[in-house]
Every structure is written in C-alpha cells, then in structure tokens.
Amino acid sequence: MLYLTADKFPVFVPFGVIGFYRYLWFLIRVAASVAYRPVPLPVNPTYIAAEDVTIIVPTIDAGEEFKQAARSWLVGKPKEIIIITEEKMKGPLQELADAVDPTRIRVLTVPFANKRLQMVHGIRNTTTDIICFADDDAIWPPKMLPYILAPFEDQKMYALFTLHEVGWGTRAGIGDATQALNALNAQNAGPAQEKPYDPEAANYTTQQRR
C-alpha cells in the first residue's frame, strides 16, 4: 500500500497530522477522566449557595427544556439566576422565567446577541462572590452546586470548569472556558440593580480577545 501511494505521500500528511491531534486529545481526555476526583464536601463550608452564588445564563433562544434546566439549578439553592438575552427575546424568556421562579430568576438584555458580551453584562449585575455560567439546556445533578463550591475552600482557587456528559450534567469546553475567563477579566461585579449595557466594557472584552 505504501508503495502504491509513495508518489502521493505528501497529500496524506495533513490527514495524518489531524488524526494524530484528534487521538492525542482523546487520550488526554481519557486520562483526565480516570484521574479526576471530586473535592470532598466540607463540613463547615466557607461559601453558601443561597448567599454567595449567582448563575449566569447567556442565551438567545430557549424552549421548554429551559424550565427543566432552571429547576435543576434551583435545587442547589443559588441566590439568583440571571438570564442574559437580546432585547427582542426578553418577553418570551421572561415568561419562561416567571413560570419557574419569578423571585430568583431575572432576565436582562443587551442590544444584540453576542455570548461574550452577554457574559460581561451578567457579571456587571451580580453581587455574589461566586459566579457560575450555564448553558440554557444544561441539566445539573442535585449535588452539583455544593461540589462546585467545595474547591473554593482553597483561597488560591480562581476558577474551575466541570466535567460534562451528553444528556446529563454541564457542558464546558475550551472555548467556553476562554470566554468565561475573558468576561471575568473584563468586568468586576456591580450593584444589585440592573446596570445599563456598557459598550466600553464590550469593546474592552473584544480587545482582550484579540
């Protein structure tokens, strides 16, 4: 086979590189999954979800699956859930939020859909020490939030990203992690009342991304 393709071997080199890259990451993920161990839950936790946690959900559209996801987040008893969407979608998302829990779910808007800018706007409207980002269809296991908080008993902990499974759990890829860190670097937490959309903060985040 090698003899038959020897004269065209360079054509196959890129495919070999791509294959090697994909399998390398696959092996890294397998190794990480085997080595992964959750941090034990503390007896006297420093952070209490009802006082210290806000869940931010950037979205542009959500259906009935949002209700199931939101109810799974509320099991952990966060202080608040903030939904960030574009202005034209506020009405439908407000209806979904009110159907689940109007007292603990707020819907805020930005002028146009952009996940990174939505994350920044959400951060600017939080008052808690801990911020969690979630997809609008991510279903959390009942003890998800306590295990998320456990690593923060180490005061040197800056951020963490969860393992995820299709159909159960949260989803956090490399791109999501990068966007989250960029958003956190772009803006510190602000007061409880809604802050207006800030184009300067948005521009700063875009510059950080480049």
Coordinates of C-alpha atoms in Angstrom, one line a residue:
M1 CA 0.0 0.0 0.0
L2 CA 2.8 2.4 0.9
Y3 CA 4.5 1.6 -2.5
L4 CA 1.3 2.4 -4.4
T5 CA 0.9 5.7 -2.6
A6 CA 4.6 6.7 -2.3
D7 CA 4.5 9.2 -5.1
K8 CA 1.4 10.9 -3.5
F9 CA 2.6 10.6 0.1
P10 CA 2.7 14.3 0.9
V11 CA -1.0 14.6 0.2
F12 CA -1.8 12.3 3.1
V13 CA 0.5 14.1 5.6
P14 CA -2.1 16.7 6.7
F15 CA -4.7 13.9 7.3
G16 CA -2.1 12.1 9.5
V17 CA -1.4 15.3 11.5
I18 CA -5.1 15.9 12.0
G19 CA -5.6 12.3 13.1
F20 CA -2.7 12.4 15.5
Y21 CA -4.0 15.6 17.0
R22 CA -7.5 14.2 17.5
Y23 CA -6.3 11.0 19.1
L24 CA -3.9 12.9 21.3
W25 CA -6.7 14.9 22.7
F26 CA -8.8 11.8 23.1
L27 CA -6.1 10.1 25.2
I28 CA -5.7 13.3 27.3
R29 CA -9.4 13.3 28.0
V30 CA -9.4 9.7 28.9
A31 CA -6.5 10.1 31.2
A32 CA -8.1 13.2 32.8
S33 CA -11.4 11.3 33.3
V34 CA -9.6 8.4 35.0
A35 CA -7.6 10.7 37.3
Y36 CA -10.5 13.1 38.1
R37 CA -11.6 13.0 41.7
P38 CA -14.1 15.5 43.1
V39 CA -13.1 17.6 46.1
P40 CA -14.8 16.3 49.2
L41 CA -17.6 18.4 50.6
P42 CA -16.5 20.5 53.6
V43 CA -18.2 20.1 57.0
N44 CA -18.4 23.9 57.5
P45 CA -18.3 25.4 54.0
T46 CA -17.0 28.9 53.5
Y47 CA -19.4 29.7 50.8
I48 CA -23.2 29.1 51.0
A49 CA -25.1 28.9 47.7
A50 CA -28.1 30.9 48.9
E51 CA -25.7 33.8 49.8
D52 CA -22.7 33.5 47.6
V53 CA -23.7 32.1 44.2
T54 CA -25.2 33.7 41.1
I55 CA -25.8 31.5 38.0
I56 CA -25.5 33.4 34.7
V57 CA -27.1 32.0 31.5
P58 CA -26.3 33.8 28.2
T59 CA -28.9 32.7 25.6
I60 CA -30.7 34.0 22.5
D61 CA -33.5 31.4 22.5
A62 CA -34.9 28.8 24.9
G63 CA -37.8 26.5 24.9
E64 CA -39.5 24.2 27.3
E65 CA -36.2 22.5 28.0
F66 CA -35.1 25.7 29.8
K67 CA -37.7 25.1 32.5
Q68 CA -36.3 21.6 33.3
A69 CA -32.8 23.0 33.3
A70 CA -33.7 26.0 35.5
R71 CA -35.4 23.8 38.1
S72 CA -32.3 21.6 38.3
W73 CA -30.2 24.7 39.0
L74 CA -32.6 25.9 41.7
V75 CA -32.2 22.6 43.6
G76 CA -28.8 23.8 44.7
K77 CA -30.5 27.0 46.1
P78 CA -28.4 29.7 44.4
K79 CA -29.0 33.3 45.5
E80 CA -30.1 34.2 41.9
I81 CA -30.2 33.2 38.3
I82 CA -29.6 35.9 35.7
I83 CA -30.7 35.2 32.1
I84 CA -28.9 37.5 29.5
T85 CA -30.5 37.7 26.1
E86 CA -31.0 40.2 23.2
E87 CA -33.8 42.8 23.6
K88 CA -36.3 41.2 21.2
M89 CA -36.2 37.9 23.2
K90 CA -36.9 39.4 26.6
G91 CA -40.6 38.8 26.5
P92 CA -40.6 35.0 25.7
L93 CA -37.7 34.4 28.2
Q94 CA -39.4 36.4 30.9
E95 CA -42.5 34.2 30.5
L96 CA -40.3 31.1 30.9
A97 CA -38.5 32.5 33.9
D98 CA -41.8 33.5 35.6
A99 CA -43.2 30.0 35.1
V100 CA -40.3 28.6 37.0
D101 CA -39.5 31.1 39.8
P102 CA -40.0 34.8 39.3
T103 CA -38.4 35.7 42.6
R104 CA -35.0 34.2 41.9
I105 CA -34.7 34.5 38.1
R106 CA -34.0 37.8 36.4
V107 CA -34.0 38.4 32.7
L108 CA -31.6 41.2 31.4
T109 CA -30.8 42.3 27.9
V110 CA -28.1 43.5 25.6
P111 CA -28.7 45.3 22.3
F112 CA -27.6 42.3 20.1
A113 CA -26.7 38.7 20.6
N114 CA -23.1 38.0 21.5
K115 CA -22.2 35.4 24.1
R116 CA -19.1 37.1 25.4
L117 CA -20.9 40.5 25.8
Q118 CA -23.8 38.8 27.4
M119 CA -21.5 37.2 30.0
V120 CA -19.9 40.6 30.7
H121 CA -23.3 42.2 31.2
G122 CA -24.3 39.4 33.6
I123 CA -21.2 39.8 35.7
R124 CA -21.8 43.5 36.0
N125 CA -25.2 42.8 37.6
T126 CA -24.1 40.3 40.2
T127 CA -23.3 40.9 43.9
T128 CA -22.1 37.4 44.9
D129 CA -18.6 36.1 45.3
I130 CA -19.1 33.1 43.1
I131 CA -20.4 33.2 39.6
C132 CA -21.5 30.1 37.6
F133 CA -22.0 30.1 33.9
A134 CA -24.5 27.5 32.5
D135 CA -26.0 26.7 29.1
D136 CA -29.8 27.2 28.8
D137 CA -30.3 23.4 28.4
A138 CA -27.7 22.1 30.9
I139 CA -29.3 19.8 33.5
W140 CA -27.4 19.8 36.8
P141 CA -27.4 16.8 39.2
P142 CA -28.9 17.6 42.6
K143 CA -25.5 18.0 44.4
M144 CA -23.8 19.8 41.5
L145 CA -23.6 23.2 43.2
P146 CA -22.2 22.0 46.5
Y147 CA -19.4 20.2 44.7
I148 CA -18.7 23.3 42.5
L149 CA -18.2 25.3 45.7
A150 CA -16.0 22.8 47.5
P151 CA -12.8 23.6 45.6
F152 CA -13.1 27.3 46.6
E153 CA -12.3 26.3 50.2
D154 CA -8.8 26.8 48.8
Q155 CA -8.5 30.6 48.8
K156 CA -6.0 30.4 45.9
M157 CA -8.7 28.9 43.6
Y158 CA -9.6 31.4 40.9
A159 CA -11.9 29.4 38.6
L160 CA -12.9 25.8 37.8
F161 CA -14.6 24.0 34.9
T162 CA -16.7 20.9 35.3
L163 CA -16.7 17.6 33.5
H164 CA -19.8 17.1 31.4
E165 CA -21.8 14.4 29.8
V166 CA -24.2 14.4 26.9
G167 CA -27.7 14.4 28.3
W168 CA -26.7 14.9 32.0
G169 CA -24.5 17.5 33.6
T170 CA -23.0 20.7 32.4
R171 CA -21.1 21.5 29.3
A172 CA -17.8 23.3 29.5
G173 CA -15.5 23.2 26.5
I174 CA -12.2 25.0 25.9
G175 CA -14.0 27.8 24.0
D176 CA -16.5 28.3 26.8
A177 CA -13.7 28.4 29.4
T178 CA -11.8 31.0 27.5
Q179 CA -14.9 33.2 27.1
A180 CA -15.7 32.9 30.8
L181 CA -12.1 34.0 31.8
N182 CA -12.2 36.9 29.3
A183 CA -15.5 38.0 30.7
L184 CA -14.3 37.8 34.2
N185 CA -11.2 39.8 33.3
A186 CA -13.3 42.4 31.6
Q187 CA -15.6 43.5 34.4
N188 CA -15.9 43.2 38.2
A189 CA -19.2 42.6 39.9
G190 CA -21.6 45.6 40.2
P191 CA -24.5 46.6 42.4
A192 CA -27.8 44.6 42.6
Q193 CA -29.9 46.9 40.4
E194 CA -29.6 46.3 36.7
K195 CA -26.7 48.3 35.1
P196 CA -27.3 49.5 31.5
Y197 CA -25.5 47.9 28.7
D198 CA -22.0 49.4 28.6
P199 CA -20.4 49.4 25.1
E200 CA -17.0 50.4 26.6
A201 CA -16.9 47.2 28.6
A202 CA -17.9 45.3 25.5
N203 CA -15.1 46.9 23.5
Y204 CA -12.6 46.1 26.2
T205 CA -13.6 42.5 26.2
T206 CA -13.3 42.4 22.4
Q207 CA -9.8 43.8 22.6
Q208 CA -8.8 41.3 25.2
R209 CA -10.0 38.5 22.9
R210 CA -7.7 39.6 20.1

